[in-house]
Short mmCIF file of C-alpha atoms and ligand atoms in Angstrom, two decimals:
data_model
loop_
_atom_site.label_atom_id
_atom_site.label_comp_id
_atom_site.label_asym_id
_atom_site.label_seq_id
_atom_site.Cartn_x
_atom_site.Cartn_y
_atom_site.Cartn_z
CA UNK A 1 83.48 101.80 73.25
CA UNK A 2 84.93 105.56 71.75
CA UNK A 3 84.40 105.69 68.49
CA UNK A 4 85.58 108.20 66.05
CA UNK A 5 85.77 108.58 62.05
CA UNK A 6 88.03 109.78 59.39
CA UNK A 7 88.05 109.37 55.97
CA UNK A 8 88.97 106.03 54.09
CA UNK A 9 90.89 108.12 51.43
CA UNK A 10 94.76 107.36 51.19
CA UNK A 11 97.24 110.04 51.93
CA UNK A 12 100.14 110.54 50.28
CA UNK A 13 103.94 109.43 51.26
CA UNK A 14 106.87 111.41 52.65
CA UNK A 15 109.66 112.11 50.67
CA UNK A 16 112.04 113.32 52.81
CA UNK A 17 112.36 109.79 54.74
CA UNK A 18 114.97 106.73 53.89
CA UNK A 19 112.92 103.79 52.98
CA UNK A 20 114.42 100.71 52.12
CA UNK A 21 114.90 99.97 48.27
CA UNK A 22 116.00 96.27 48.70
CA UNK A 23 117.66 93.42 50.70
CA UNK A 24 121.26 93.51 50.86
CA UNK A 25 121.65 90.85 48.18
CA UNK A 26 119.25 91.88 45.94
CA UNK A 27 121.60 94.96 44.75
CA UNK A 28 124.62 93.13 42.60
CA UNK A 29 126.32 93.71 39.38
CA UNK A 30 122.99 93.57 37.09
CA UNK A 31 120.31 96.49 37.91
CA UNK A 32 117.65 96.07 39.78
CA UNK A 33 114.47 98.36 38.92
CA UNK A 34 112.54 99.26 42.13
CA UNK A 35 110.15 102.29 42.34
CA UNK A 36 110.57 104.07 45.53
CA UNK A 37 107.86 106.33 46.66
CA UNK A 38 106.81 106.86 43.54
CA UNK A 39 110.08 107.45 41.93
CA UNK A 40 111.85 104.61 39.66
CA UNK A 41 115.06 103.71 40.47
CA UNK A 42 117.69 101.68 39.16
CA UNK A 43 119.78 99.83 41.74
CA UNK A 44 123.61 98.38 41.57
CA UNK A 45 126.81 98.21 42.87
CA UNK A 46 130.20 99.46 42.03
CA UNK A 47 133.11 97.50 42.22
CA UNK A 48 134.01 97.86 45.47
CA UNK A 49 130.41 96.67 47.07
CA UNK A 50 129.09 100.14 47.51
CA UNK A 51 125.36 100.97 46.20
CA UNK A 52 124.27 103.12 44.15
CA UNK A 53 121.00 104.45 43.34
CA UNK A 54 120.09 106.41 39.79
CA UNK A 55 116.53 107.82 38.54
CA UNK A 56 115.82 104.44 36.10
CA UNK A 57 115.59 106.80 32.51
CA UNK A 58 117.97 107.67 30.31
CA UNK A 59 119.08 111.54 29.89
CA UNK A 60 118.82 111.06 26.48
CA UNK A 61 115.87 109.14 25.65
CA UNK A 62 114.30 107.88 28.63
CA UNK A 63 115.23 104.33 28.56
CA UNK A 64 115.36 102.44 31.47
CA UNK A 65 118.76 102.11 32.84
CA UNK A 66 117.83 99.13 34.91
CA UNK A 67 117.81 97.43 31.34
CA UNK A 68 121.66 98.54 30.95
CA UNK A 69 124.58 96.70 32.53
CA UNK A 70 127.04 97.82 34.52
CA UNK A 71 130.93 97.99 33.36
CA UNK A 72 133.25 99.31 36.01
CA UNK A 73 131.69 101.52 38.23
CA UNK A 74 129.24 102.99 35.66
CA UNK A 75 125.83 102.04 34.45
CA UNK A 76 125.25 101.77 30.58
CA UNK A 77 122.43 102.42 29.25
CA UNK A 78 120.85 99.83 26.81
CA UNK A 79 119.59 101.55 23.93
CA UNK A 80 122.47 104.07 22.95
CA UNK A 81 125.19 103.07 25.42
CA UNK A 82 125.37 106.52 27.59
CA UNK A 83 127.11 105.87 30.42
CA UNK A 84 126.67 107.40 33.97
CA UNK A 85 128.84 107.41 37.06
CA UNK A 86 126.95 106.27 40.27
CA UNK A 87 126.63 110.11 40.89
CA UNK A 88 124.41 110.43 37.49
CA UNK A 89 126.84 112.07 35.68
CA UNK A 90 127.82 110.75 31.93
CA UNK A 91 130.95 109.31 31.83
CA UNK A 92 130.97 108.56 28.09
CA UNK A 93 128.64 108.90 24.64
CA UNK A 94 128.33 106.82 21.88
CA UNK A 95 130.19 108.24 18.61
CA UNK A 96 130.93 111.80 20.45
CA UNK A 97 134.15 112.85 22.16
CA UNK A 98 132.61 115.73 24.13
CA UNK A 99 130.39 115.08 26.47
CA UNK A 100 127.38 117.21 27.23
CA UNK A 101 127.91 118.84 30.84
CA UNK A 102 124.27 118.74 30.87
CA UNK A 103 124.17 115.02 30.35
CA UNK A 104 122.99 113.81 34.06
CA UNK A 105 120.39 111.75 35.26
CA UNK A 106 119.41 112.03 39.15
CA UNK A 107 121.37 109.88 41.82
CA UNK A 108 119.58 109.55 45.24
CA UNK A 109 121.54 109.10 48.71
CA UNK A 110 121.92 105.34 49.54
CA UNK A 111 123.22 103.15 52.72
CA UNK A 112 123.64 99.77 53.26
CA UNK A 113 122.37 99.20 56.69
CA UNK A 114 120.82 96.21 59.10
CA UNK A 115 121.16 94.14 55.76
CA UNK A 116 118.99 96.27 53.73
CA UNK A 117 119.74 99.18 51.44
CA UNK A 118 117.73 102.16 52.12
CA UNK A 119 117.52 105.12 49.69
CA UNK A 120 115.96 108.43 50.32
CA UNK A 121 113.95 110.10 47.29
CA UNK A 122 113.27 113.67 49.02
CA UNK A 123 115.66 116.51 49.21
CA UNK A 124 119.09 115.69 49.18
CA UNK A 125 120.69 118.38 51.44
CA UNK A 126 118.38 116.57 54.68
CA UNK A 127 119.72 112.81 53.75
CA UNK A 128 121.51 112.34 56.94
CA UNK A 129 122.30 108.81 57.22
CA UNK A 130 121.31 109.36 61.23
CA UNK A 131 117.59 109.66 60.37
CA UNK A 132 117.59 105.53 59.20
CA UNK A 133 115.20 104.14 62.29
CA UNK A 134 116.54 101.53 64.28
CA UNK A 135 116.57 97.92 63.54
CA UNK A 136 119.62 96.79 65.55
CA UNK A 137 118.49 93.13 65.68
CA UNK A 138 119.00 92.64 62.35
CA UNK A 139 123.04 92.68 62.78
CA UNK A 140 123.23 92.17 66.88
CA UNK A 141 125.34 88.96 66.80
CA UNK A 142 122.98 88.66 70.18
CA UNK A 143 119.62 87.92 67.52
CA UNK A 144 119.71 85.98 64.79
CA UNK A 145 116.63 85.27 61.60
CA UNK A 146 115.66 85.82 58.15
CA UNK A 147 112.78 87.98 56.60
CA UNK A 148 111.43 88.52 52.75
CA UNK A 149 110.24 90.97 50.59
CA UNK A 150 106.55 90.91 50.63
CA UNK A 151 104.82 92.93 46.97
CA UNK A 152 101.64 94.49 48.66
CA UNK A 153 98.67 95.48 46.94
CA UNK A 154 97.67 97.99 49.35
CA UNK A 155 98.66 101.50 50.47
CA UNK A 156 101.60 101.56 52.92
CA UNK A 157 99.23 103.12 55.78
CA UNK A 158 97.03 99.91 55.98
CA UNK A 159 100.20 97.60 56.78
CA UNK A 160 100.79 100.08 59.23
CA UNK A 161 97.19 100.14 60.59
CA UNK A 162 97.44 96.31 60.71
CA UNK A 163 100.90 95.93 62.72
CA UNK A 164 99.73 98.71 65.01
CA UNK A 165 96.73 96.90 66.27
CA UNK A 166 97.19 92.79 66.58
CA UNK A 167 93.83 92.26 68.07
CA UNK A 168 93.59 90.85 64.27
CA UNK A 169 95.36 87.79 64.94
CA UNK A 170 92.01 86.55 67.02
CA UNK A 171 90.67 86.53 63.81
CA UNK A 172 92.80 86.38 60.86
CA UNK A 173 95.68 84.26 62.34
CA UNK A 174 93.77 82.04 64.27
CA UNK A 175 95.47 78.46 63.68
CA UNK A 176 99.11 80.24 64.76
CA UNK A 177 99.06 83.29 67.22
CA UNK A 178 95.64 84.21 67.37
CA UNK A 179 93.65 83.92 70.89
CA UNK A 180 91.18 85.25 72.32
CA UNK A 181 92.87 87.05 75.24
CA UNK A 182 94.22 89.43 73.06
CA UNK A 183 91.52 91.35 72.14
CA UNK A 184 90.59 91.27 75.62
CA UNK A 185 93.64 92.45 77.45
CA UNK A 186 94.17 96.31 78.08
CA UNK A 187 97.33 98.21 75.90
CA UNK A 188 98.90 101.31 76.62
CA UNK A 189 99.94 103.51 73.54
CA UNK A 190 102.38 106.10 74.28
CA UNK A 191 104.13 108.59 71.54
CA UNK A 192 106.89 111.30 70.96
CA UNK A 193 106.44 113.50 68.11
CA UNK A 194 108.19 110.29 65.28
CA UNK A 195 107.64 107.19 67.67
CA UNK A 196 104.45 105.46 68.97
CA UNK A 197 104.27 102.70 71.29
CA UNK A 198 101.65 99.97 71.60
CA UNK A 199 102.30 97.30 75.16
CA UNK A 200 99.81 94.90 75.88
CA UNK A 201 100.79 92.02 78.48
CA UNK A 202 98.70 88.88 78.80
CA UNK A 203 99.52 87.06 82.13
CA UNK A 204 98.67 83.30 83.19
CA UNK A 205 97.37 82.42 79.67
CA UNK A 206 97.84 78.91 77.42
CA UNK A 207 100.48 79.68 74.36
CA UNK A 208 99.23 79.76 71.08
CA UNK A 209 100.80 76.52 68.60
CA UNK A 210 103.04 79.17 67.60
CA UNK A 211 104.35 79.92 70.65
CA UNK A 212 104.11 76.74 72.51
CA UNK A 213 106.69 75.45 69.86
CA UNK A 214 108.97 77.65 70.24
CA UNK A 215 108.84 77.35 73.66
CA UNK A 216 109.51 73.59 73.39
CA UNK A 217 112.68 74.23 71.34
CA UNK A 218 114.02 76.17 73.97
CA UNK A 219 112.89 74.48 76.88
CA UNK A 220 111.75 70.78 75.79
CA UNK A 221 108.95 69.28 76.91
CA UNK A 222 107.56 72.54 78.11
CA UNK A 223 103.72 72.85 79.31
CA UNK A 224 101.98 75.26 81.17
CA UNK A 225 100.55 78.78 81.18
CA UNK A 226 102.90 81.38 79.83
CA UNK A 227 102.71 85.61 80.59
CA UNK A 228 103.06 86.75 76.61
CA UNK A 229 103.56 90.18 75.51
CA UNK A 230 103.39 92.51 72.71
CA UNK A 231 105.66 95.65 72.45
CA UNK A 232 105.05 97.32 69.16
CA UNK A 233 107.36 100.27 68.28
CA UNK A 234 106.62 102.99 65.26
CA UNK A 235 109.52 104.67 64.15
CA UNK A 236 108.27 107.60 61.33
CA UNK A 237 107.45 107.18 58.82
CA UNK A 238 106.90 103.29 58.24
CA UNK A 239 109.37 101.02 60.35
CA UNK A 240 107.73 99.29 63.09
CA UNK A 241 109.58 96.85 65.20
CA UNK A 242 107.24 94.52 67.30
CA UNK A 243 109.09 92.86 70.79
CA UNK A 244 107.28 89.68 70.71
CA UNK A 245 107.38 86.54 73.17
CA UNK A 246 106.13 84.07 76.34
CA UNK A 247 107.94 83.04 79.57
CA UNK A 248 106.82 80.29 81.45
CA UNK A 249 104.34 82.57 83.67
CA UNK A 250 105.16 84.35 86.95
CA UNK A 251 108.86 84.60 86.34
CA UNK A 252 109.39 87.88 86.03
CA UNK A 253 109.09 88.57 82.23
CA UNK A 254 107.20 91.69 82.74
CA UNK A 255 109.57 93.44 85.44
CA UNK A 256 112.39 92.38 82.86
CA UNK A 257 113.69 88.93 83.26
CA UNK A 258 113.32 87.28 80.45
CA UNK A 259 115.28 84.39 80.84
CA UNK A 260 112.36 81.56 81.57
CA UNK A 261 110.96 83.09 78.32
CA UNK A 262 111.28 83.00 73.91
CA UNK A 263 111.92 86.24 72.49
CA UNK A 264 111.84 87.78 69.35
CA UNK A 265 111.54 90.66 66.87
CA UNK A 266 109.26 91.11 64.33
CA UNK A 267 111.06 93.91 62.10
CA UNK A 268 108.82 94.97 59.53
CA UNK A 269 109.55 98.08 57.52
CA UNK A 270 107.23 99.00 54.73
CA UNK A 271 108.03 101.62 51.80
CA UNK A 272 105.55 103.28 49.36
CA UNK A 273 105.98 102.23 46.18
CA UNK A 274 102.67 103.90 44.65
CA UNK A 275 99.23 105.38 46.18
CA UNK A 276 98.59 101.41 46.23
CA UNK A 277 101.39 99.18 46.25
CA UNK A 278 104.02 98.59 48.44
CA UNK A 279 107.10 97.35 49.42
CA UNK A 280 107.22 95.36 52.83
CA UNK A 281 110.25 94.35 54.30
CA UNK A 282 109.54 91.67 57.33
CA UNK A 283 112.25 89.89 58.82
CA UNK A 284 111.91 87.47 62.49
CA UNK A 285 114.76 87.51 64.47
CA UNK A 286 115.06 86.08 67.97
CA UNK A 287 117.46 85.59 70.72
CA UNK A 288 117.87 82.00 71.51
CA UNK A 289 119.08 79.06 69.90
CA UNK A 290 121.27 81.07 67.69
CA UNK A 291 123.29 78.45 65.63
CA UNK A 292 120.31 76.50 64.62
CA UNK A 293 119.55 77.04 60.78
CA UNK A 294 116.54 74.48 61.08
CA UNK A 295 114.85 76.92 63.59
CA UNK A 296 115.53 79.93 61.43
CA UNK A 297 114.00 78.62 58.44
CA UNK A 298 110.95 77.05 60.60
CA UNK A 299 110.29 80.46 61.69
CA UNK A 300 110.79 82.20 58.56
CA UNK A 301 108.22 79.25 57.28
CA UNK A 302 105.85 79.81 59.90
CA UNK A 303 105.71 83.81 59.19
CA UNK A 304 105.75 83.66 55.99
CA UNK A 305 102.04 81.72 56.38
CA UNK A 306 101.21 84.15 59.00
CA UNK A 307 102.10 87.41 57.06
CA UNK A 308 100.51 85.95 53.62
CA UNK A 309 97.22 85.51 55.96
CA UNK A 310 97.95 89.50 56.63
CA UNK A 311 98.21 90.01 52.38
CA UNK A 312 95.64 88.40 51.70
CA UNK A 313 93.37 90.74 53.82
CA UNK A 314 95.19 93.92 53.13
CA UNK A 315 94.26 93.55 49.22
CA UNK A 316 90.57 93.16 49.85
CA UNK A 317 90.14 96.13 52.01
CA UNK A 318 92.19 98.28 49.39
CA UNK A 319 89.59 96.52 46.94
CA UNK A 320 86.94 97.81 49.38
CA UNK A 321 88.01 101.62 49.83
CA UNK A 322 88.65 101.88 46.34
CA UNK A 323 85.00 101.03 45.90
CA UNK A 324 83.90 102.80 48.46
CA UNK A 325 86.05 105.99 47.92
CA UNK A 326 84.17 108.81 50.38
CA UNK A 327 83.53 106.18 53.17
CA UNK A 328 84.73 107.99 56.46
CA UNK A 329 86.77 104.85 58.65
CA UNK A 330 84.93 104.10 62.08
CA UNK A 331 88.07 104.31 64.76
CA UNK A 332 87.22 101.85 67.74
CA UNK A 333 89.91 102.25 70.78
CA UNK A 334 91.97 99.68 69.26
CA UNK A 335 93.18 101.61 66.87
CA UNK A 336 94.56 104.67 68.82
CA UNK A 337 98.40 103.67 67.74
CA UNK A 338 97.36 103.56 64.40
CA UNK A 339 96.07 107.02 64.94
CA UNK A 340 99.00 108.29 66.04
CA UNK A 341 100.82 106.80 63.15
CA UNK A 342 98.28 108.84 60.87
CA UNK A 343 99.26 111.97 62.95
CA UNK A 344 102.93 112.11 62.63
CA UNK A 345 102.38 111.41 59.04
CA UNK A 346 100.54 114.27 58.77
CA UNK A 347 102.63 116.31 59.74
CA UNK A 348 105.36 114.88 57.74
CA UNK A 349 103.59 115.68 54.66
CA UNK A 350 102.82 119.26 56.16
CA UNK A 351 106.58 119.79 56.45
CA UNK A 352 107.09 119.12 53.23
CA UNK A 353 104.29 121.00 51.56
CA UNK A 354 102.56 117.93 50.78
CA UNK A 355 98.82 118.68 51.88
CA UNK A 356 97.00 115.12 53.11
CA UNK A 357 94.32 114.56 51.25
CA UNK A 358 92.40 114.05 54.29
CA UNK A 359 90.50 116.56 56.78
CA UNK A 360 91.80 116.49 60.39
CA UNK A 361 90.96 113.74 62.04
CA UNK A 362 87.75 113.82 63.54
CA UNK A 363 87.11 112.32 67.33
CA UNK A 364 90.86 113.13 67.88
CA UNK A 365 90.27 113.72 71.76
CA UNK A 366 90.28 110.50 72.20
CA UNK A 367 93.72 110.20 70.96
CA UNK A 368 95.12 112.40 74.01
CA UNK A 369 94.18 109.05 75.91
CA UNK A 370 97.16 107.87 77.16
CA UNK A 371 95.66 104.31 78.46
CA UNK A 372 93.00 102.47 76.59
S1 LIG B 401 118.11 106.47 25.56
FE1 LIG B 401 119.94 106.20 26.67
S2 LIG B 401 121.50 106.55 25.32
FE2 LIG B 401 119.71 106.88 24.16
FE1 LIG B 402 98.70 89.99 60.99
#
């Protein structure tokens, strides 16, 4: 098997990217405090539902404004009473009639989109709402599902690393999607220069519990050997959308009938909140039995045990590197998407003049190989 190595060290984060901040309903009338690739933020909305995002310290004094409340469409902050305007600029000062033109406090670039709100911390002038990757399923009346919030002590890169390559689930997922033919079945990565792509197909194979229930809500009574597949889709810097699902096998799934099959999408976007903690953003949608709520929250169940299998890894191998802080990563073929990922982010933080902290990767031949 190729091997390569690069370095365990973390790199740092792009700026210049949106990252979700926050579910939809998690940004109301009383501040939310979120820190956002590396930058603290306080959250809220103005009266008319739209978001807005302000660096979370005071002009004056540095207090938090997530502490404050909001009155109108301004946030007040709690020690003094300054208040801003969701564009950071003071709208009033305690026992002065003039106001300081100089009186501002940052505002960052925020959409509500696919149910989240997604902020962007970088340059302003580049925040073109076009940039936010894809995640269509959230709000295609075609899928329906439900997600959480995940706190994750562990760099953003290792989620990535992990949702890249699910040859894990053999082993850490064993009692719901893990088996054994999916570290044995062959992948193909492909990339563009902000996308990678991970297929793997396994044909003629018994569904995992996971599966095999879900194929028994669509189709009861269901047995047999199912053709399951994996499409996993990177979208730079940190969104990665998995196509996930069986049909009952030798229908047709692969040349693109689905129809005999269970389908969903795992959407998972992650965002940096320090060197070592993230933010990660999961949600399960799928496209059949639509009005059933007892499905949706079976699934969201049933992930939710899944993904905490996932967090419960990702913490000890941050515990691990940061004990082991010069150890160079071994790089079997599994992990070529993952590569990639590391690549583009490179040269993200090249763009913006943020050097990795890491050498180039070494072994990267192997990463021209199209087909593992
Ligand atoms: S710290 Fe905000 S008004 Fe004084
Ligand atoms: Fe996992």
């Amino acid at each position: 098997m190729a091997e390569s190595r690069t370095t365990a060290k973390i790199f740092n984060y792009p700026r210049n990217a949106w990252y979700v901040a926050a579910w939809d309903y998690e940004v109301t009338r009383t501040p939310l405090a979120r820190t956002i690739a590396g930058t603290p933020i306080a959250l809220y909305r103005t009266q008319d539902g739209t978001p807005a995002a302000l660096a979370d310290a005071c002009w004056h004094r540095l207090a938090p404004l997530s502490m404050g409340r909001v009155i109108g469409d301004d946030l007040q902050c709690p020690y003094h009473g300054i208040r801003y305007n969701s564009t950071g600029r003071c709208a009033s000062m305690p026992a002065q009639e003039t106001i300081n033109p100089s009186a501002t406090v940052p505002s960052y670039p925020v959409v509500d989109r696919y149910r989240y709100v997604w902020v962007w911390v970088g340059d302003p002038a580049l925040a073109d709402p076009a940039l936010i990757p894809d995640m269509g399923q959230m709000t295609d009346p075609e899928w329906t599902g439900d997600g959480e919030l995940i706190y994750a002590d562990c760099n953003y890169q290792l989620v990535l690393d992990n949702l890249m390559d699910l040859t894990h689930e053999e082993f850490v997922h064993s009692s719901s999607i893990g088996q054994e033919e999916l570290s044995e079945s062959e992948f193909v990565t492909t990339h563009t220069d902000t996308t990678v792509t991970v297929e793997r197909w396994m044909l003629g194979i018994d569904a995992p519990p996971f599966w095999l229930k879900n194929m028994r809500d669509k189709f009861p009574g269901f047995e047999g050997k199912v053709d399951r597949w994996q499409i996993i889709r990177f979208e730079a810097p940190s969104t990665i959308r998995i196509d996930v699902g069986v049909a009952k096998a030798g229908t047709g799934a692969r040349e693109g009938d689905r129809s005999q099959g269970v389908n969903g999408y795992v959407m998972n976007t992650i965002t940096p909140e320090r060197d070592r903690t993230s933010h990660y953003f999961w949600s399960f949608q799928r496209n059949y039995c639509l009005d059933s709520q007892l499905i949706t929250t079976q699934l969201r169940n049933g992930v939710h045990g899944v993904f905490g299998e996932d967090e419960r890894m990702l913490k000890a191998q941050q515990a691990a590197i940061d004990a082991n802080p010069d150890y160079e990563f071994y790089s079997l073929n599994i992990d070529t998407g993952g590569m990639w990922v590391r690549r583009i982010l490179e040269r993200m933080l090249e763009a913006e003049g943020l050097a990795p902290a890491v050498p180039p990767l070494r072994g990267s031949a192997q990463l021209v190989r199209e087909v593992v």
